[in-house]
mmCIF file of C-alpha atoms and ligand atoms in Angstrom:
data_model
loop_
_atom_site.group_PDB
_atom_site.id
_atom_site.type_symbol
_atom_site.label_atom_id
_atom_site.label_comp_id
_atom_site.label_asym_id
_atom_site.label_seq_id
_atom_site.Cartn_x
_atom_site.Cartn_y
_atom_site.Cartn_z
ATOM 1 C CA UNK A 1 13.161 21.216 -0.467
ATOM 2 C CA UNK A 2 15.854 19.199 1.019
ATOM 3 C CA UNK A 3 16.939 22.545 3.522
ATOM 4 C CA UNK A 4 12.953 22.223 4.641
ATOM 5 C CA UNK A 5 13.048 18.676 5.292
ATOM 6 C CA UNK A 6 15.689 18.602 7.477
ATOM 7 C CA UNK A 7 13.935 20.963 9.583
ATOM 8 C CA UNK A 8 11.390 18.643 10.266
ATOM 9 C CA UNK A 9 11.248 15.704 13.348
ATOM 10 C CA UNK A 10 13.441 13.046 12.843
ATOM 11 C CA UNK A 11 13.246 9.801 13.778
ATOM 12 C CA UNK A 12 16.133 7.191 13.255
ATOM 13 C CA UNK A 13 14.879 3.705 13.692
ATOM 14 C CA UNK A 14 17.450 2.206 16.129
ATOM 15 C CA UNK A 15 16.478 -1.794 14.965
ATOM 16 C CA UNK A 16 17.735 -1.071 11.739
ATOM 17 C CA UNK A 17 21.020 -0.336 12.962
ATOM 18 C CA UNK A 18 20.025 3.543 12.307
ATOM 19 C CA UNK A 19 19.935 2.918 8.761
ATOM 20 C CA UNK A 20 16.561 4.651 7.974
ATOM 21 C CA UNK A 21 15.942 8.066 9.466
ATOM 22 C CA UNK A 22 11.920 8.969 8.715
ATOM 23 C CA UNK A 23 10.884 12.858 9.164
ATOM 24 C CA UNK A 24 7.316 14.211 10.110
ATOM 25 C CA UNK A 25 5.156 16.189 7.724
ATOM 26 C CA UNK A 26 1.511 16.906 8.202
ATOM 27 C CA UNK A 27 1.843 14.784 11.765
ATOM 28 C CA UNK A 28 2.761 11.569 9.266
ATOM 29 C CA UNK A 29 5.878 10.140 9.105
ATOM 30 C CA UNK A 30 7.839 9.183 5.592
ATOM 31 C CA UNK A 31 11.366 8.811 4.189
ATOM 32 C CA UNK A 32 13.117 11.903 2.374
ATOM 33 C CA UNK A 33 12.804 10.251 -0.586
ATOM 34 C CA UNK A 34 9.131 10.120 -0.391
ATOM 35 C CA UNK A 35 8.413 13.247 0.820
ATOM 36 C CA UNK A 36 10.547 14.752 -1.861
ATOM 37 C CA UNK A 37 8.108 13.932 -4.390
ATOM 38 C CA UNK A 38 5.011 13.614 -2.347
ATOM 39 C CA UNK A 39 5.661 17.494 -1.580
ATOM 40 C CA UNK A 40 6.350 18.184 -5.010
ATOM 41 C CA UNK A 41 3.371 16.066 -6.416
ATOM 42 C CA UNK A 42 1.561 18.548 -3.731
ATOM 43 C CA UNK A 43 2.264 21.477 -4.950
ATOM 44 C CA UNK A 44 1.907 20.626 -9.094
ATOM 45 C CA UNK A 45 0.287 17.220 -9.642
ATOM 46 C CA UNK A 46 -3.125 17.734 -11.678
ATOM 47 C CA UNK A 47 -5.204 14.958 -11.300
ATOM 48 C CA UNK A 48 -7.833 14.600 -14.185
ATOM 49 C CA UNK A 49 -11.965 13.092 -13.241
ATOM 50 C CA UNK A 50 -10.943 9.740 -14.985
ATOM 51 C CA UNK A 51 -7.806 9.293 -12.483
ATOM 52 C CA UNK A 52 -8.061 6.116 -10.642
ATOM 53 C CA UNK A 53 -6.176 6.771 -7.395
ATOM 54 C CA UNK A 54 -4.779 3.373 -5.553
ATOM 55 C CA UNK A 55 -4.178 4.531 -2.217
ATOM 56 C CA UNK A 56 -2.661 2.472 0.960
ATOM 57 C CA UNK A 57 -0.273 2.660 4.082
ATOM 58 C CA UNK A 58 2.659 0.272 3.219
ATOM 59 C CA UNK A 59 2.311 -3.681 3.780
ATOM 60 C CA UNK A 60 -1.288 -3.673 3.505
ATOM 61 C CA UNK A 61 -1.896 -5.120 0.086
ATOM 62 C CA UNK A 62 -0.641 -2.287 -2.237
ATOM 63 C CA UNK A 63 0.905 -5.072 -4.841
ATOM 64 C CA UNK A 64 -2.151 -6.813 -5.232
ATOM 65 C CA UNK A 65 -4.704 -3.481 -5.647
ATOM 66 C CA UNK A 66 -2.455 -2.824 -8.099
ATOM 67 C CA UNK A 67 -2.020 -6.123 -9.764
ATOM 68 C CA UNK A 68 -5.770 -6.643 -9.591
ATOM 69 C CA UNK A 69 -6.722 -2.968 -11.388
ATOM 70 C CA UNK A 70 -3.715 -3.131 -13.686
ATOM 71 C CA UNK A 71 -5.272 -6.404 -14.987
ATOM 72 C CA UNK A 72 -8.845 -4.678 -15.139
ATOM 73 C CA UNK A 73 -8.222 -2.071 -16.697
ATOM 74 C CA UNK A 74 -6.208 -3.183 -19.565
ATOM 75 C CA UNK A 75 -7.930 -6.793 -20.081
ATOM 76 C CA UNK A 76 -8.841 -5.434 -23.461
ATOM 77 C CA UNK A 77 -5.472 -4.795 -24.334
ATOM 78 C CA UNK A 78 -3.294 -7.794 -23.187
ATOM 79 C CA UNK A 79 -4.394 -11.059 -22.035
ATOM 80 C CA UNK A 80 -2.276 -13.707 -19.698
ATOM 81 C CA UNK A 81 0.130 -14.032 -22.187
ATOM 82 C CA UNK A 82 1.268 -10.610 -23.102
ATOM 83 C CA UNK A 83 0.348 -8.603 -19.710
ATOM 84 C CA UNK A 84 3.663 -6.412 -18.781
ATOM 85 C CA UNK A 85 2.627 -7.933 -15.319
ATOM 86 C CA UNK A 86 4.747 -10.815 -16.452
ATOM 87 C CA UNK A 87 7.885 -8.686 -16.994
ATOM 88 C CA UNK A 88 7.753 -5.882 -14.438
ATOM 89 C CA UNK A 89 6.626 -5.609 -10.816
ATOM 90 C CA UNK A 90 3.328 -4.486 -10.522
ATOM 91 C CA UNK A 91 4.833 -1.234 -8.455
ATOM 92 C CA UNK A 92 6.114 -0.253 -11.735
ATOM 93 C CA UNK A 93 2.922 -0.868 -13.956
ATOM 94 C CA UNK A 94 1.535 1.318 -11.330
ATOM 95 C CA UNK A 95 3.768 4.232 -10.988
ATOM 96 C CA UNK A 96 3.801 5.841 -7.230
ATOM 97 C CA UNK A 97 2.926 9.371 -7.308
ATOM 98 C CA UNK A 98 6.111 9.745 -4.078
ATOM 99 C CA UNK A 99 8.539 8.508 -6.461
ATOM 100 C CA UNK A 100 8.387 9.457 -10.598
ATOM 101 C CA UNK A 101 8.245 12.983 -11.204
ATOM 102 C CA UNK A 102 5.302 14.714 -11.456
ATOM 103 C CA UNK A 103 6.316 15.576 -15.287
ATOM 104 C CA UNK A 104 7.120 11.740 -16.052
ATOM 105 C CA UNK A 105 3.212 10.984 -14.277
ATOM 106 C CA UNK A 106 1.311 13.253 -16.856
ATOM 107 C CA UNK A 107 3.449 11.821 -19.424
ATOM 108 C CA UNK A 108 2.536 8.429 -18.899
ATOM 109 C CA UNK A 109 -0.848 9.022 -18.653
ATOM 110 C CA UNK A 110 -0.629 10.274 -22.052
ATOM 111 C CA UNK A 111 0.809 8.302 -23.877
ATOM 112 C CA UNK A 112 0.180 4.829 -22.302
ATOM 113 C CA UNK A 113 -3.736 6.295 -21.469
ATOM 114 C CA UNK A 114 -3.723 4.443 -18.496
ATOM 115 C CA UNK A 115 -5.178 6.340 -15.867
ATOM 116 C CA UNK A 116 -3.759 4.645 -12.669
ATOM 117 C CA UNK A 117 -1.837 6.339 -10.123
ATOM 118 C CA UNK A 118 -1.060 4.979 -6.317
ATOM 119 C CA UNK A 119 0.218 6.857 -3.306
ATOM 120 C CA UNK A 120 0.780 5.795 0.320
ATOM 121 C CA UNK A 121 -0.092 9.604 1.355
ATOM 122 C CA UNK A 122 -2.748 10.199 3.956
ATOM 123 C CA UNK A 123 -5.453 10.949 2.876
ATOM 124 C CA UNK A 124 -5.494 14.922 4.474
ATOM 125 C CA UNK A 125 -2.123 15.242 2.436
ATOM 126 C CA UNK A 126 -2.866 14.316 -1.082
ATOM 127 C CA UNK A 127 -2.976 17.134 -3.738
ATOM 128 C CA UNK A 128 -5.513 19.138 -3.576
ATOM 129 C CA UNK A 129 -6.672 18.294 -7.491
ATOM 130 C CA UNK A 130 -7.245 14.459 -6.615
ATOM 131 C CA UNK A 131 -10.236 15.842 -4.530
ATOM 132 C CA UNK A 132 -11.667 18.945 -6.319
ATOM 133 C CA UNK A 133 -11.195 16.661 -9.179
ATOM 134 C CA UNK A 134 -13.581 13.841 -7.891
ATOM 135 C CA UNK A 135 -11.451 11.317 -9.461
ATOM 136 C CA UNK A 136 -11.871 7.537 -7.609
ATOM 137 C CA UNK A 137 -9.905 6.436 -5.014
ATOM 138 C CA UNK A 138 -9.730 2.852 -4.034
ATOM 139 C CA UNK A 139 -7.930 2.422 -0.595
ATOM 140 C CA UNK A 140 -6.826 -0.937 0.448
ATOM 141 C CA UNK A 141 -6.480 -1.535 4.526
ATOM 142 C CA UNK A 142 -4.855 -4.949 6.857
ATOM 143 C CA UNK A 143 -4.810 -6.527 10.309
ATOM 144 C CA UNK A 144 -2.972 -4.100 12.268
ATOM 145 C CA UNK A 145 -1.022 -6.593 13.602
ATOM 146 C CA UNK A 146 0.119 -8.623 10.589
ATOM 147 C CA UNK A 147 0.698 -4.957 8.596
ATOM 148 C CA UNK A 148 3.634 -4.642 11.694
ATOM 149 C CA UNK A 149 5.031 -7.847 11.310
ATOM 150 C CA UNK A 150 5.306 -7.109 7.453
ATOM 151 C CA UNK A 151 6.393 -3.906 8.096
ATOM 152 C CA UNK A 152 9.271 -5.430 10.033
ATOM 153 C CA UNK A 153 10.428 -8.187 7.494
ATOM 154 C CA UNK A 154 10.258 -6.127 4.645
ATOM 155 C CA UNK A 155 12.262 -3.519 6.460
ATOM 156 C CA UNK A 156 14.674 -5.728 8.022
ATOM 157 C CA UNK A 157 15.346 -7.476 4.630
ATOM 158 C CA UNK A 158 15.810 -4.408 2.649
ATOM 159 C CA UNK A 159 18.119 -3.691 4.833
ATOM 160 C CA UNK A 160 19.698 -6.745 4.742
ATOM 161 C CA UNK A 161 19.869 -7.192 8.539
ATOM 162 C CA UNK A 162 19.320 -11.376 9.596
ATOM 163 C CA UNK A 163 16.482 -11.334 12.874
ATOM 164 C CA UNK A 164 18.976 -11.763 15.476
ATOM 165 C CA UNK A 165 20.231 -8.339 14.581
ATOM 166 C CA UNK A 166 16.816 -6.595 14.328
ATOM 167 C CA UNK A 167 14.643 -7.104 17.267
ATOM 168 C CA UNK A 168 10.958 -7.022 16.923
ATOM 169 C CA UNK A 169 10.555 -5.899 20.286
ATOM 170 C CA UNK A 170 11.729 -2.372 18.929
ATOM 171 C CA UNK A 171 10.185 -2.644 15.763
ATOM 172 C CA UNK A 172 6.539 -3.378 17.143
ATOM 173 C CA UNK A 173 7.059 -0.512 19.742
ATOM 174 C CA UNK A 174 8.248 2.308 17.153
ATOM 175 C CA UNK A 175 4.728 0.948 15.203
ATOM 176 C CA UNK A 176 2.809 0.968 17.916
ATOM 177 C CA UNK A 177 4.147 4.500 18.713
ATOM 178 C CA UNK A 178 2.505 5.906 15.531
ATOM 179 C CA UNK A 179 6.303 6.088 14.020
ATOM 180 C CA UNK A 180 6.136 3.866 10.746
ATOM 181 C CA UNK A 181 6.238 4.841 7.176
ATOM 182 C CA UNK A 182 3.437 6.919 6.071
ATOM 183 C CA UNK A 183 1.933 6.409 9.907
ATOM 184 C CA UNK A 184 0.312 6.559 12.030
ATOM 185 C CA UNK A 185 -1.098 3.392 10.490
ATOM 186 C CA UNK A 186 -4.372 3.493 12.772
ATOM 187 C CA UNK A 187 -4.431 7.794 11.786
ATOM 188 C CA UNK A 188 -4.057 6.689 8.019
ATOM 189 C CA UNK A 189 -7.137 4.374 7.933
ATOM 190 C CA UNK A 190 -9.229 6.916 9.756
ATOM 191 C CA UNK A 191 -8.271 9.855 7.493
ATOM 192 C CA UNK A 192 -9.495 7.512 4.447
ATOM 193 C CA UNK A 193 -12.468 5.863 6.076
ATOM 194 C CA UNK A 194 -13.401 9.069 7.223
ATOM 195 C CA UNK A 195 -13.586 10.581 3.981
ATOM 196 C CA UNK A 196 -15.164 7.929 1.971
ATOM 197 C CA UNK A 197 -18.440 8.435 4.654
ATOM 198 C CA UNK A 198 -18.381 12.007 3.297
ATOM 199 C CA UNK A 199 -17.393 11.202 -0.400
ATOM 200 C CA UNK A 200 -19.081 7.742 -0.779
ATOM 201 C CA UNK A 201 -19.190 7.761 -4.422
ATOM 202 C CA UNK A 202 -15.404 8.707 -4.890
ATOM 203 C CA UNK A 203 -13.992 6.716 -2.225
ATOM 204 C CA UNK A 204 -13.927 3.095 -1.697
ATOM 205 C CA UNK A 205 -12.754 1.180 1.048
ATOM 206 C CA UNK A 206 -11.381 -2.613 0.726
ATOM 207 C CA UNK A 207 -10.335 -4.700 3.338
ATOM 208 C CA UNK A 208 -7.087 -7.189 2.751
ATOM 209 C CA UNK A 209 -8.826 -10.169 4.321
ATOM 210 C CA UNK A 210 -12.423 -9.522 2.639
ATOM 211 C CA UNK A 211 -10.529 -9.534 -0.738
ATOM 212 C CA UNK A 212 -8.913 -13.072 -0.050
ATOM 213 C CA UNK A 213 -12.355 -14.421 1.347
ATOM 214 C CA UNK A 214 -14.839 -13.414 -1.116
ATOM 215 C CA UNK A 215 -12.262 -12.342 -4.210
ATOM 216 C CA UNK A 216 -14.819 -12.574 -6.549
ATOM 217 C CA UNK A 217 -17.794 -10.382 -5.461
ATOM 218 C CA UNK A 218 -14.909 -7.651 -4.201
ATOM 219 C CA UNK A 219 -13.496 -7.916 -7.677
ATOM 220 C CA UNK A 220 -16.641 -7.177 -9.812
ATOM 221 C CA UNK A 221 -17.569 -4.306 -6.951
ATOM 222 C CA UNK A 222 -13.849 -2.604 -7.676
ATOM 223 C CA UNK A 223 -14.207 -3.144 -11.043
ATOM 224 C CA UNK A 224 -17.859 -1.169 -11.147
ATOM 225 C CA UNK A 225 -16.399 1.286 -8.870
ATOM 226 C CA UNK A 226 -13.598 2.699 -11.329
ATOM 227 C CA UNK A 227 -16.037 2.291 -14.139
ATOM 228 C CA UNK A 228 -14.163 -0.868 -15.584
ATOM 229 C CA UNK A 229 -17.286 -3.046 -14.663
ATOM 230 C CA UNK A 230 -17.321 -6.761 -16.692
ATOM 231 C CA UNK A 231 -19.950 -7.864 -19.038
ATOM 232 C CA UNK A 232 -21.999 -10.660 -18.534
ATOM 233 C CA UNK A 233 -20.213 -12.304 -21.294
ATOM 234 C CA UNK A 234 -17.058 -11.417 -19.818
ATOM 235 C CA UNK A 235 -18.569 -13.329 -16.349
ATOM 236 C CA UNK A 236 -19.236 -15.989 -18.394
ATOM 237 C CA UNK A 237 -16.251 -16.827 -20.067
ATOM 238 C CA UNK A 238 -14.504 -16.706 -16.962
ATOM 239 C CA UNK A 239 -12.550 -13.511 -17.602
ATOM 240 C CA UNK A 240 -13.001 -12.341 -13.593
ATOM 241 C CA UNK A 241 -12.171 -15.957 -11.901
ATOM 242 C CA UNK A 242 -8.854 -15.559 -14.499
ATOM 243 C CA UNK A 243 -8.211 -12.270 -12.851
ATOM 244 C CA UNK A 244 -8.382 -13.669 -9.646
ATOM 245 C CA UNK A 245 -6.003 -16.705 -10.459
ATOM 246 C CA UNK A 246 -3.355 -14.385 -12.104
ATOM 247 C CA UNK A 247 -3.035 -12.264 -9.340
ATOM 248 C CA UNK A 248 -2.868 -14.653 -6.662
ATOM 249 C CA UNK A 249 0.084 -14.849 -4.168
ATOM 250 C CA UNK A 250 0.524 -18.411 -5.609
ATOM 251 C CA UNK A 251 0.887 -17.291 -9.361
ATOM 252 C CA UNK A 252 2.586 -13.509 -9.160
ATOM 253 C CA UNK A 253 5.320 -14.425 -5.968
ATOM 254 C CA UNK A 254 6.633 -17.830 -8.758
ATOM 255 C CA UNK A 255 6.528 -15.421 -11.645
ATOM 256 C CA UNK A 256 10.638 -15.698 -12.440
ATOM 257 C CA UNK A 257 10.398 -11.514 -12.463
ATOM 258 C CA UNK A 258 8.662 -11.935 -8.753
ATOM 259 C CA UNK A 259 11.550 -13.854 -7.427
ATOM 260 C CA UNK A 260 14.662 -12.861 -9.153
ATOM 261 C CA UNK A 261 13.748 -9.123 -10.389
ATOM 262 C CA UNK A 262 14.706 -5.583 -8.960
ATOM 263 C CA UNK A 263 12.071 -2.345 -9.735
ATOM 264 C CA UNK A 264 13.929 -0.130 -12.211
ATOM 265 C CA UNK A 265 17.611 -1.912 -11.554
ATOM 266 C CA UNK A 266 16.972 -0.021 -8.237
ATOM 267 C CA UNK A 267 18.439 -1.978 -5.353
ATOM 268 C CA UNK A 268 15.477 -2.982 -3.413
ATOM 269 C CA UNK A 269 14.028 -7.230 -4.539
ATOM 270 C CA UNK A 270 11.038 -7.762 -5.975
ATOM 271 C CA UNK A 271 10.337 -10.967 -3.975
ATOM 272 C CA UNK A 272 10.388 -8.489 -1.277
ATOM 273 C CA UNK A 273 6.988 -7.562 -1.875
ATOM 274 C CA UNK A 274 6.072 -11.491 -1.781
ATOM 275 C CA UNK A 275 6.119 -12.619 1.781
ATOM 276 C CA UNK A 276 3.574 -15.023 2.834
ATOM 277 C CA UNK A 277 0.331 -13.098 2.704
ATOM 278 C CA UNK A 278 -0.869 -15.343 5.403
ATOM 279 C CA UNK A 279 -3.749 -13.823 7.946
ATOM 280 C CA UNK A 280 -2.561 -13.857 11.249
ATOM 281 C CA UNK A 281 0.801 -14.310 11.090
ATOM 282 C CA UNK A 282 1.231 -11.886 13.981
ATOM 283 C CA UNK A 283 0.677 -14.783 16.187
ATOM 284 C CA UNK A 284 4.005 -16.085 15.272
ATOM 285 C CA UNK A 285 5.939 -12.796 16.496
ATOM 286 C CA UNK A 286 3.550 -11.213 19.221
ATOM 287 C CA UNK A 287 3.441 -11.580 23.484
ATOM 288 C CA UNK A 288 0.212 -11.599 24.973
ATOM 289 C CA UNK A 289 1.249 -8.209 25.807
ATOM 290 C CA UNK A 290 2.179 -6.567 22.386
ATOM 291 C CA UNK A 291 -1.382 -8.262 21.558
ATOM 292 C CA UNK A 292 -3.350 -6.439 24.131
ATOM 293 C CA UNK A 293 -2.160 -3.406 23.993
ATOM 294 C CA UNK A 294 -2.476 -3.382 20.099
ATOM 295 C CA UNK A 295 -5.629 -4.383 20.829
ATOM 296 C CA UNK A 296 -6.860 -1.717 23.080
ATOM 297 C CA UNK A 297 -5.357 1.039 21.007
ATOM 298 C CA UNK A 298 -7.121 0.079 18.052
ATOM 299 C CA UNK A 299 -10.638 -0.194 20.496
ATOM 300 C CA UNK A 300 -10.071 3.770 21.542
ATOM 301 C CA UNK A 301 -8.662 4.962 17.781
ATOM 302 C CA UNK A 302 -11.518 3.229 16.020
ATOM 303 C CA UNK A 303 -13.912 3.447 19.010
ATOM 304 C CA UNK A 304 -17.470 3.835 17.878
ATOM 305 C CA UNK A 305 -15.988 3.507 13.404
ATOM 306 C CA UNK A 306 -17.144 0.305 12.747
ATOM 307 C CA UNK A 307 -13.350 -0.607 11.351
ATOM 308 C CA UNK A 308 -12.447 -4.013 12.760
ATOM 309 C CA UNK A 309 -9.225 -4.484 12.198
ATOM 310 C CA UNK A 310 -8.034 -7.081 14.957
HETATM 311 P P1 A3P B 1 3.196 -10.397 4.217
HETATM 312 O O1 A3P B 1 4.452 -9.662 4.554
HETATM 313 O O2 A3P B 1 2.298 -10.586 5.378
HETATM 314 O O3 A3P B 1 3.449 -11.670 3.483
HETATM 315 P P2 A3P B 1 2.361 -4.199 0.158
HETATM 316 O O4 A3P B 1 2.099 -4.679 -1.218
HETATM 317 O O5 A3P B 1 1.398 -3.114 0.594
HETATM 318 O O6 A3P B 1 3.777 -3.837 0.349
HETATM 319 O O7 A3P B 1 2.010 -5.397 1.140
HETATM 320 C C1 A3P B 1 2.820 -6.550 1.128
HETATM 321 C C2 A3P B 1 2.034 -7.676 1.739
HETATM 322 O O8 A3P B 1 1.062 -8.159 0.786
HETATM 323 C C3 A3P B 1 2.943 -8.860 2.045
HETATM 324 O O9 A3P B 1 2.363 -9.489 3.182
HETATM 325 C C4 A3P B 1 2.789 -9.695 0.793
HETATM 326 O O10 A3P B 1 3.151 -11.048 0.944
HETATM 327 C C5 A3P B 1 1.301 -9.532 0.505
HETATM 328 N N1 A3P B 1 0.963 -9.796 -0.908
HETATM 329 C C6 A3P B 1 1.698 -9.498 -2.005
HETATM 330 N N2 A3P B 1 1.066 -9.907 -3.107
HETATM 331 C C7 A3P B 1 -0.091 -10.486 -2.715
HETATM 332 C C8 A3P B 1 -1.157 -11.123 -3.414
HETATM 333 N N3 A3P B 1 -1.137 -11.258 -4.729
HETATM 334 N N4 A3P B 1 -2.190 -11.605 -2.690
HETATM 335 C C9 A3P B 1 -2.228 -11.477 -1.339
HETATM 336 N N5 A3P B 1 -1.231 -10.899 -0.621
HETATM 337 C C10 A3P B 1 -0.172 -10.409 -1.297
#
């Protein structure tokens, strides 16, 4: 696997000091690491009907999707108190199909009975089984603009690099040039919005900023969607606004294992994953010029979609 990777284009991302070198697979773009599994999840990972696929391009809301469905699906089982959302990051209550093994997946599945699984593969990648399979997928999509300015701090902080020594310049450019992880971003939505026209019932498509305006009708529609739908009861006694409330930026980024944890003793922070989840941020870091020609890129990619994501 590794003597096939490195036959593949290579990119080295030059504001990071050459630090990360990304290779192309299926015309996307994604760390060895990642495709290492990803390519072996391809070839053996059997997705089951109940599967409840989380699916999203980094920076786009992937830690709260899976905050939000962790807490929905196993509301029966914990409540505020005992939730392993309190101890772990939600990346590892939600395992990533790139990373664990494809052995330690069906495992978990098993034994825990959760049936939760989240990937930032394209869509046109994923294993064949997640779509013959007709399991749900719930795909999460940002602001173009503010996903690239996350993209950038999360990168340039992982690798430890202060802003003076990582200029955005070249890390909006190598976005805009469809090289990011898992990118083309503006490819990635398409592939999924594409396929949820054609697969309506299996696919569902949330937007970042819908989620934070109207949390609570998007929460009882996700909820329906994976077939975890709340009771009237349940509405009653408050059990979706509590949802809501736990997995807000406020309350998950001053959890102590949000600020001072690492996933796994891996070396990457949690509070990494915790920025500022502010809309339109990009303001603070784009030129008129980065704007517009975001701007018209997106108009001739999502030309004639419907997707607004300006
Ligand atoms: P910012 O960098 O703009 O702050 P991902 O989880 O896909 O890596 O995306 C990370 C982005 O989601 C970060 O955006 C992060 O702050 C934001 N985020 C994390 N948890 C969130 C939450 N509970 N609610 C809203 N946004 C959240």
């Amino acid at each position: 696997m590794e003597e096939m990777i490195e036959t593949l284009p290579q990119h080295t991302c030059s504001w990071l000091k050459d630090k990360m070198t990304m290779y192309k697979y299926q015309d996307f773009w994604a760390i060895k690491r990642h495709l290492e599994g990803g390519i072996q999840a391809q070839q053996s990972f059997k997705a089951e009907p109940s599967d409840v696929f989380l699916c999203s391009a980094p920076k786009t809301g992937t830690t709260w999707l899976k905050s939000l469905v962790f807490a929905i699906v196993t509301r029966e089982k914990f409540d505020e108190s005992t939730t392993p959302l309190l101890t772990k990051l939600a990346h590892e209550c939600v395992p990533i199909l790139e990373i664990l093994q494809v052995k330690e997946h069906e495992n978990n599945r098993k034994n825990s009975g959760l049936p939760l699984v989240a990937t930032h593969f394209p869509y046109a990648s994923l294993p064949k089984s997640v779509i013959s399979s007709n399991c749900k997928i719930v795909y999460i999509y940002r602001n173009i603009k503010d996903v690239i300015v996350s993209n950038y701090h999360f990168r340039r902080e992982a690798f430890k690099l202060p802003m003076e020594d990582a200029p955005f310049e070249e890390a909006f450019e190598e976005f805009y040039q469809g090289i990011s992880n898992f990118g083309p971003y503006w490819d990635h939505v398409l592939g999924y919005w594409k396929a949820s026209l054609e697969r309506p019932d299996s696919i569902l498509l949330l937007k970042y900023e819908d989620l934070k305006r109207d949390p609570t009708s998007n929460l009882k529609r996700l909820a329906d969607f994976i077939g975890y739908p709340f009771s009237v009861d349940e509405e009653k006694a408050g059990v979706v606004d509590n949802i809501i409330r736990f997995c807000s930026f406020e309350n998950m980024s001053n959890l102590e294992v949000n600020k001072t944890g690492k996933p796994n003793g891996g070396s990457l922070e949690n509070r990494l994953y915790y920025r500022k989840a502010k809309d339109g941020d990009w303001k603070n870091y784009f030129t008129d010029e980065m704007k517009e020609k975001t701007d018209k890129l997106t108009d001739e990619k999502f030309n004639g979609t419907g997707l607004v994501l300006k």
